[in-house]
Amino acid sequence: MFSLGSWLPALPGLAWGWALLDALLQGLVGACAVSVLCSLLKVYLYIQCANNPDRQAEKEAMAARRPLLEPLQVLVLTAVLALVGSRVAALVVLEFSLRAASTILGKGAHSSQLYVLCQYSLGCGVSCALTFLLEGAPHRTCNLALAAGLAGLLALHARRLARHVCALYELHSRQRYCGVCMLLLAAGHGIPRLLRRALAVAFAVADLAAVELINRDFLSTGEAVRFWTPLSICYTLLVVYMQEESRQSTGRGAAFRTVLLRMGGLFILLLTVGRWTDILHVLVSLLGELWCLLHSGVLLESCCRQVRGGHPRATRG
C-alpha cells in the first residue's frame, strides 16, 4: 500500500489539492449510500403498489424512466457533502438521531417516512464516520478511493435492481421464472427490516464519530458545556414541536416545513455559539436537504399514503 502524495514535494497547493480530493471521495461514498437506500426503498414501495390495485398511479410514477436524474443526484449530493464541514455534518447527524428515536418511541413502530427523510443525514453520517475513522491514516486517499469504488458498485447494482423490478417484476412474478423477482415475491416484505438494521448500525457509528468530532474543538470542559447546553435545549424543543406538527399534517409540505425549521434553528444556534464557516455550511446543508426531498418526492408521497392507510401486508403469489 502506498500514499499517492508521499513522493511529491510538500507544497501548500498540493496539500490543499489532496484535501479537496479526499473531501470529494468522502462525499461520493455518502452519496452512494443514499443512492442504495433510495433504490431499495423504491423496490419495496413498487412491490407494495403492484400488489394493491388502488395504488397503480404511484406504481407508474415510480416506474417512469429518468436516465439522467440518478447520476445528477449522486453528483450534486457528492458536491454538497464535500462542501459541508465535519462540525455541521455532525450536528445534522445528532439531530436526526434524536428525532428518529423520538419518532419510533412515540409511535411505537417504525415510520417508513424516516427512510426518505434520513437521506441527507445518512450522507452526513457516512462522511463523519469516515472523517473520524481515517483521521491521521497514512494512506487516507487510497482508503477513500477503495471505499468510493465499493460504494459505487453497490449503488450501481442497487439501481439496476430497481430498474429491473420496475420494468419486469409483475411479468416475472406471474410467470415465476426469474430468481430475483421470485426472491422479492417471497421476501420483499423484509426490505424495511433490512434497512432499519443497516441504518441503526450506520447512525450508531456516526453518532459516536459526531460527538468526538465536535468535542475535539474544545480546549476545556467549560467550553464544551457552553456549547452542548444550548444545543441540547434547542434540539429538544425542535423535536417536541416537530412531533406535534407531524401528528397534525403529513406529506411533502410538512416535510419541507420540517427541513426549514430544523435548519433555521441550527442557523440561529450557530450564530451564537458557532463560527462563520458553520453558518455557511448550514446554508449548504439546507440545499442538500431540499435537493434530497425534491429528488425523492414520489417515494415520500408513497410513504405518506402508506402511513395514512396503514401498513399493507405484502401478498404472495
CSV table of C-alpha atoms in Angstrom, one decimal:
chain,number,residue,atom,x,y,z
A,1,MET,CA,0.0,0.0,0.0
A,2,PHE,CA,1.3,3.5,-0.8
A,3,SER,CA,0.2,7.1,-0.3
A,4,LEU,CA,-0.5,8.9,-3.6
A,5,GLY,CA,1.2,12.0,-2.4
A,6,SER,CA,4.1,10.5,-0.5
A,7,TRP,CA,6.6,11.0,-3.3
A,8,LEU,CA,5.5,14.6,-4.1
A,9,PRO,CA,7.2,17.7,-2.6
A,10,ALA,CA,5.4,19.1,0.4
A,11,LEU,CA,3.9,22.2,-1.3
A,12,PRO,CA,0.8,24.0,0.3
A,13,GLY,CA,-1.1,23.9,-3.0
A,14,LEU,CA,-0.6,20.1,-3.3
A,15,ALA,CA,-1.8,19.6,0.3
A,16,TRP,CA,-4.9,21.6,-0.5
A,17,GLY,CA,-5.5,19.6,-3.6
A,18,TRP,CA,-5.2,16.3,-1.7
A,19,ALA,CA,-7.6,17.6,0.9
A,20,LEU,CA,-10.1,18.5,-1.8
A,21,LEU,CA,-9.8,15.1,-3.4
A,22,ASP,CA,-10.3,13.4,0.0
A,23,ALA,CA,-13.4,15.5,0.6
A,24,LEU,CA,-14.9,14.6,-2.9
A,25,LEU,CA,-14.2,10.9,-2.3
A,26,GLN,CA,-15.8,11.1,1.1
A,27,GLY,CA,-18.8,12.9,-0.3
A,28,LEU,CA,-19.1,10.2,-3.1
A,29,VAL,CA,-19.2,7.4,-0.5
A,30,GLY,CA,-22.0,9.2,1.3
A,31,ALA,CA,-23.9,9.9,-1.9
A,32,CYS,CA,-23.6,6.3,-2.9
A,33,ALA,CA,-25.0,5.2,0.5
A,34,VAL,CA,-28.0,7.5,-0.1
A,35,SER,CA,-28.5,6.0,-3.6
A,36,VAL,CA,-28.5,2.5,-2.3
A,37,LEU,CA,-31.1,3.5,0.3
A,38,CYS,CA,-33.4,5.1,-2.3
A,39,SER,CA,-33.1,2.2,-4.7
A,40,LEU,CA,-34.0,-0.4,-2.1
A,41,LEU,CA,-36.9,1.7,-0.8
A,42,LYS,CA,-38.1,2.1,-4.4
A,43,VAL,CA,-38.1,-1.6,-4.8
A,44,TYR,CA,-40.1,-2.2,-1.7
A,45,LEU,CA,-42.7,0.5,-2.4
A,46,TYR,CA,-43.1,-0.6,-6.1
A,47,ILE,CA,-43.8,-4.2,-4.9
A,48,GLN,CA,-46.4,-2.8,-2.4
A,49,CYS,CA,-48.0,-0.8,-5.2
A,50,ALA,CA,-48.0,-3.6,-7.6
A,51,ASN,CA,-49.9,-5.8,-5.1
A,52,ASN,CA,-52.5,-3.1,-4.5
A,53,PRO,CA,-54.9,-2.1,-7.3
A,54,ASP,CA,-55.7,1.2,-5.7
A,55,ARG,CA,-52.0,2.4,-6.0
A,56,GLN,CA,-51.4,2.0,-9.7
A,57,ALA,CA,-50.8,5.7,-10.2
A,58,GLU,CA,-48.0,5.6,-7.6
A,59,LYS,CA,-46.6,2.5,-9.3
A,60,GLU,CA,-46.5,4.2,-12.7
A,61,ALA,CA,-44.8,7.3,-11.2
A,62,MET,CA,-42.1,5.2,-9.7
A,63,ALA,CA,-41.6,3.2,-12.9
A,64,ALA,CA,-41.1,6.4,-15.0
A,65,ARG,CA,-37.6,6.4,-16.5
A,66,ARG,CA,-35.4,9.3,-15.7
A,67,PRO,CA,-32.0,8.3,-17.0
A,68,LEU,CA,-30.2,11.5,-16.1
A,69,LEU,CA,-31.7,12.1,-12.7
A,70,GLU,CA,-30.0,9.4,-10.8
A,71,PRO,CA,-26.4,10.4,-11.9
A,72,LEU,CA,-27.3,14.0,-11.3
A,73,GLN,CA,-28.5,13.1,-7.8
A,74,VAL,CA,-25.1,11.5,-7.0
A,75,LEU,CA,-23.1,14.3,-8.4
A,76,VAL,CA,-25.0,17.1,-6.6
A,77,LEU,CA,-25.0,15.2,-3.3
A,78,THR,CA,-21.3,14.5,-3.6
A,79,ALA,CA,-20.6,18.2,-4.1
A,80,VAL,CA,-22.8,19.2,-1.2
A,81,LEU,CA,-21.3,16.6,1.2
A,82,ALA,CA,-17.8,17.6,0.2
A,83,LEU,CA,-18.5,21.3,1.0
A,84,VAL,CA,-20.2,20.7,4.4
A,85,GLY,CA,-17.7,20.7,7.2
A,86,SER,CA,-17.4,17.9,9.7
A,87,ARG,CA,-18.8,20.1,12.5
A,88,VAL,CA,-22.1,20.9,10.9
A,89,ALA,CA,-22.4,17.4,9.5
A,90,ALA,CA,-22.0,16.0,13.0
A,91,LEU,CA,-24.8,18.3,14.3
A,92,VAL,CA,-27.1,17.2,11.5
A,93,VAL,CA,-26.5,13.5,12.4
A,94,LEU,CA,-27.1,14.0,16.1
A,95,GLU,CA,-30.3,16.0,15.4
A,96,PHE,CA,-31.7,13.3,13.1
A,97,SER,CA,-30.8,10.5,15.5
A,98,LEU,CA,-32.6,12.3,18.3
A,99,ARG,CA,-35.6,12.9,16.1
A,100,ALA,CA,-35.7,9.3,14.8
A,101,ALA,CA,-35.5,7.9,18.3
A,102,SER,CA,-38.4,10.2,19.4
A,103,THR,CA,-40.5,9.2,16.4
A,104,ILE,CA,-40.0,5.5,16.9
A,105,LEU,CA,-40.7,5.6,20.6
A,106,GLY,CA,-43.6,8.0,20.2
A,107,LYS,CA,-45.4,5.9,17.5
A,108,GLY,CA,-44.4,2.5,19.0
A,109,ALA,CA,-43.4,1.4,15.5
A,110,HIS,CA,-41.1,2.4,12.7
A,111,SER,CA,-42.3,5.1,10.4
A,112,SER,CA,-41.5,4.4,6.7
A,113,GLN,CA,-41.2,8.2,6.1
A,114,LEU,CA,-38.0,8.1,8.1
A,115,TYR,CA,-36.3,6.2,5.3
A,116,VAL,CA,-36.9,9.1,2.9
A,117,LEU,CA,-36.2,11.9,5.5
A,118,CYS,CA,-32.9,10.4,6.6
A,119,GLN,CA,-31.2,10.7,3.2
A,120,TYR,CA,-29.1,13.7,3.8
A,121,SER,CA,-28.5,12.8,7.4
A,122,LEU,CA,-27.2,9.4,6.2
A,123,GLY,CA,-24.8,11.0,3.8
A,124,CYS,CA,-23.5,13.3,6.6
A,125,GLY,CA,-23.2,10.3,8.9
A,126,VAL,CA,-21.1,8.3,6.5
A,127,SER,CA,-18.9,11.4,6.0
A,128,CYS,CA,-18.5,11.9,9.8
A,129,ALA,CA,-17.6,8.2,10.3
A,130,LEU,CA,-15.0,8.3,7.5
A,131,THR,CA,-13.5,11.5,8.9
A,132,PHE,CA,-13.2,10.0,12.3
A,133,LEU,CA,-12.0,6.5,11.3
A,134,LEU,CA,-9.4,7.7,8.8
A,135,GLU,CA,-8.1,10.7,10.7
A,136,GLY,CA,-4.4,10.6,10.6
A,137,ALA,CA,-4.3,7.4,8.4
A,138,PRO,CA,-1.1,7.3,6.3
A,139,HIS,CA,-2.9,6.1,3.2
A,140,ARG,CA,-6.1,8.1,3.7
A,141,THR,CA,-6.6,8.9,0.0
A,142,CYS,CA,-6.1,5.3,-1.1
A,143,ASN,CA,-8.6,4.1,1.5
A,144,LEU,CA,-11.2,6.6,0.5
A,145,ALA,CA,-10.7,5.7,-3.2
A,146,LEU,CA,-11.3,2.0,-2.4
A,147,ALA,CA,-14.3,2.8,-0.3
A,148,ALA,CA,-15.7,5.0,-3.1
A,149,GLY,CA,-15.2,2.2,-5.6
A,150,LEU,CA,-17.0,-0.4,-3.4
A,151,ALA,CA,-19.8,2.1,-2.6
A,152,GLY,CA,-20.2,2.9,-6.3
A,153,LEU,CA,-20.5,-0.8,-7.2
A,154,LEU,CA,-23.2,-1.3,-4.5
A,155,ALA,CA,-25.1,1.8,-5.7
A,156,LEU,CA,-24.9,0.6,-9.4
A,157,HIS,CA,-26.2,-2.9,-8.6
A,158,ALA,CA,-29.0,-1.4,-6.4
A,159,ARG,CA,-30.0,0.9,-9.2
A,160,ARG,CA,-30.1,-2.0,-11.7
A,161,LEU,CA,-32.2,-4.0,-9.3
A,162,ALA,CA,-34.7,-1.1,-9.0
A,163,ARG,CA,-34.9,-0.7,-12.8
A,164,HIS,CA,-35.4,-4.5,-13.2
A,165,VAL,CA,-38.2,-4.5,-10.7
A,166,CYS,CA,-40.0,-1.5,-12.2
A,167,ALA,CA,-39.8,-3.0,-15.7
A,168,LEU,CA,-40.3,-6.7,-15.2
A,169,TYR,CA,-41.4,-7.5,-11.7
A,170,GLU,CA,-45.1,-8.0,-12.5
A,171,LEU,CA,-44.4,-10.2,-15.5
A,172,HIS,CA,-41.8,-12.3,-13.8
A,173,SER,CA,-43.8,-12.7,-10.6
A,174,ARG,CA,-46.7,-14.1,-12.6
A,175,GLN,CA,-44.6,-16.4,-14.8
A,176,ARG,CA,-42.4,-17.4,-11.8
A,177,TYR,CA,-39.1,-17.9,-13.7
A,178,CYS,CA,-36.9,-15.0,-12.6
A,179,GLY,CA,-34.9,-15.8,-9.5
A,180,VAL,CA,-34.6,-12.2,-8.4
A,181,CYS,CA,-38.3,-11.5,-8.7
A,182,MET,CA,-39.2,-14.7,-7.1
A,183,LEU,CA,-37.0,-13.9,-4.1
A,184,LEU,CA,-38.6,-10.4,-3.9
A,185,LEU,CA,-42.0,-12.0,-4.1
A,186,ALA,CA,-41.3,-14.3,-1.2
A,187,ALA,CA,-39.2,-12.0,1.0
A,188,GLY,CA,-39.7,-8.4,-0.4
A,189,HIS,CA,-41.7,-7.5,2.7
A,190,GLY,CA,-38.4,-7.8,4.7
A,191,ILE,CA,-36.7,-4.9,3.0
A,192,PRO,CA,-37.8,-2.4,5.6
A,193,ARG,CA,-36.4,-4.6,8.4
A,194,LEU,CA,-33.1,-4.8,6.5
A,195,LEU,CA,-32.9,-1.1,6.0
A,196,ARG,CA,-33.8,-0.5,9.7
A,197,ARG,CA,-30.9,-2.6,10.9
A,198,ALA,CA,-28.4,-1.2,8.4
A,199,LEU,CA,-29.4,2.4,9.3
A,200,ALA,CA,-29.3,1.7,13.0
A,201,VAL,CA,-25.7,0.5,12.7
A,202,ALA,CA,-24.7,3.4,10.4
A,203,PHE,CA,-26.2,6.0,12.7
A,204,ALA,CA,-24.7,4.4,15.8
A,205,VAL,CA,-21.2,4.6,14.4
A,206,ALA,CA,-22.0,8.1,13.0
A,207,ASP,CA,-23.2,9.4,16.4
A,208,LEU,CA,-20.1,8.3,18.2
A,209,ALA,CA,-17.9,9.9,15.5
A,210,ALA,CA,-20.1,13.1,15.6
A,211,VAL,CA,-19.7,13.5,19.3
A,212,GLU,CA,-15.9,13.0,19.1
A,213,LEU,CA,-15.6,15.4,16.1
A,214,ILE,CA,-17.4,18.2,18.0
A,215,ASN,CA,-15.6,17.7,21.3
A,216,ARG,CA,-12.2,17.8,19.8
A,217,ASP,CA,-12.6,21.6,19.1
A,218,PHE,CA,-13.0,22.4,22.8
A,219,LEU,CA,-10.0,23.2,25.0
A,220,SER,CA,-11.8,22.8,28.3
A,221,THR,CA,-14.9,21.3,29.9
A,222,GLY,CA,-16.4,24.8,30.3
A,223,GLU,CA,-16.3,25.5,26.6
A,224,ALA,CA,-17.9,22.1,25.9
A,225,VAL,CA,-20.7,22.8,28.4
A,226,ARG,CA,-21.4,26.3,26.9
A,227,PHE,CA,-21.8,24.6,23.5
A,228,TRP,CA,-23.7,21.5,24.5
A,229,THR,CA,-26.2,23.1,26.9
A,230,PRO,CA,-27.9,25.4,24.3
A,231,LEU,CA,-27.6,22.8,21.7
A,232,SER,CA,-29.4,20.2,23.8
A,233,ILE,CA,-32.2,22.6,24.7
A,234,CYS,CA,-32.6,23.7,21.1
A,235,TYR,CA,-32.8,20.1,19.8
A,236,THR,CA,-35.2,19.1,22.5
A,237,LEU,CA,-37.6,21.9,21.7
A,238,LEU,CA,-37.3,21.2,18.0
A,239,VAL,CA,-38.1,17.5,18.4
A,240,VAL,CA,-41.1,18.2,20.6
A,241,TYR,CA,-42.5,20.8,18.2
A,242,MET,CA,-41.9,18.6,15.1
A,243,GLN,CA,-43.6,15.6,16.8
A,244,GLU,CA,-46.7,17.7,17.4
A,245,GLU,CA,-46.5,19.1,13.8
A,246,SER,CA,-46.2,15.5,12.3
A,247,ARG,CA,-49.4,14.5,14.1
A,248,GLN,CA,-51.4,17.4,12.5
A,249,SER,CA,-50.1,17.2,9.0
A,250,THR,CA,-48.2,14.8,6.7
A,251,GLY,CA,-46.9,14.9,3.1
A,252,ARG,CA,-44.3,16.9,1.2
A,253,GLY,CA,-45.4,20.2,2.6
A,254,ALA,CA,-44.9,19.1,6.1
A,255,ALA,CA,-41.5,17.6,5.2
A,256,PHE,CA,-40.3,20.8,3.7
A,257,ARG,CA,-41.5,22.9,6.6
A,258,THR,CA,-39.7,20.5,8.9
A,259,VAL,CA,-36.4,21.0,7.0
A,260,LEU,CA,-36.7,24.7,7.1
A,261,LEU,CA,-37.5,24.7,10.8
A,262,ARG,CA,-34.6,22.4,11.6
A,263,MET,CA,-32.0,24.3,9.6
A,264,GLY,CA,-33.4,27.6,10.8
A,265,GLY,CA,-33.0,26.5,14.4
A,266,LEU,CA,-29.5,25.3,13.7
A,267,PHE,CA,-28.6,28.5,11.9
A,268,ILE,CA,-29.8,30.7,14.9
A,269,LEU,CA,-27.9,28.4,17.3
A,270,LEU,CA,-24.7,28.6,15.4
A,271,LEU,CA,-25.0,32.4,15.2
A,272,THR,CA,-24.4,32.5,18.9
A,273,VAL,CA,-22.0,29.6,19.6
A,274,GLY,CA,-20.6,28.7,16.2
A,275,ARG,CA,-18.2,30.1,13.6
A,276,TRP,CA,-18.8,31.9,10.4
A,277,THR,CA,-17.9,28.8,8.4
A,278,ASP,CA,-20.5,26.9,10.3
A,279,ILE,CA,-23.2,29.3,9.2
A,280,LEU,CA,-22.1,28.9,5.5
A,281,HIS,CA,-22.2,25.1,6.0
A,282,VAL,CA,-25.7,25.2,7.4
A,283,LEU,CA,-26.9,27.0,4.2
A,284,VAL,CA,-25.2,24.3,2.1
A,285,SER,CA,-26.9,21.7,4.2
A,286,LEU,CA,-30.3,23.3,3.6
A,287,LEU,CA,-29.7,23.0,-0.1
A,288,GLY,CA,-28.7,19.3,0.4
A,289,GLU,CA,-31.8,18.5,2.4
A,290,LEU,CA,-34.1,20.3,-0.1
A,291,TRP,CA,-32.4,18.5,-3.0
A,292,CYS,CA,-32.9,15.1,-1.5
A,293,LEU,CA,-36.6,15.8,-0.8
A,294,LEU,CA,-37.2,17.1,-4.3
A,295,HIS,CA,-35.4,14.1,-5.9
A,296,SER,CA,-37.5,11.6,-3.8
A,297,GLY,CA,-40.8,13.3,-4.0
A,298,VAL,CA,-42.6,10.2,-5.4
A,299,LEU,CA,-41.2,8.0,-2.7
A,300,LEU,CA,-42.2,10.4,0.0
A,301,GLU,CA,-45.7,10.7,-1.2
A,302,SER,CA,-46.0,6.9,-1.4
A,303,CYS,CA,-44.7,6.5,2.2
A,304,CYS,CA,-47.1,9.1,3.5
A,305,ARG,CA,-50.1,7.4,1.8
A,306,GLN,CA,-48.9,4.1,3.2
A,307,VAL,CA,-48.7,5.5,6.7
A,308,ARG,CA,-52.2,7.2,6.4
A,309,GLY,CA,-53.7,4.0,5.1
A,310,GLY,CA,-51.9,1.6,7.5
A,311,HIS,CA,-49.0,-0.7,6.6
A,312,PRO,CA,-50.3,-3.1,4.0
A,313,ARG,CA,-49.3,-6.7,4.1
A,314,ALA,CA,-47.3,-7.9,1.2
A,315,THR,CA,-49.2,-10.5,-0.8
A,316,ARG,CA,-47.5,-13.6,-2.1
A,317,GLY,CA,-48.5,-15.2,-5.3
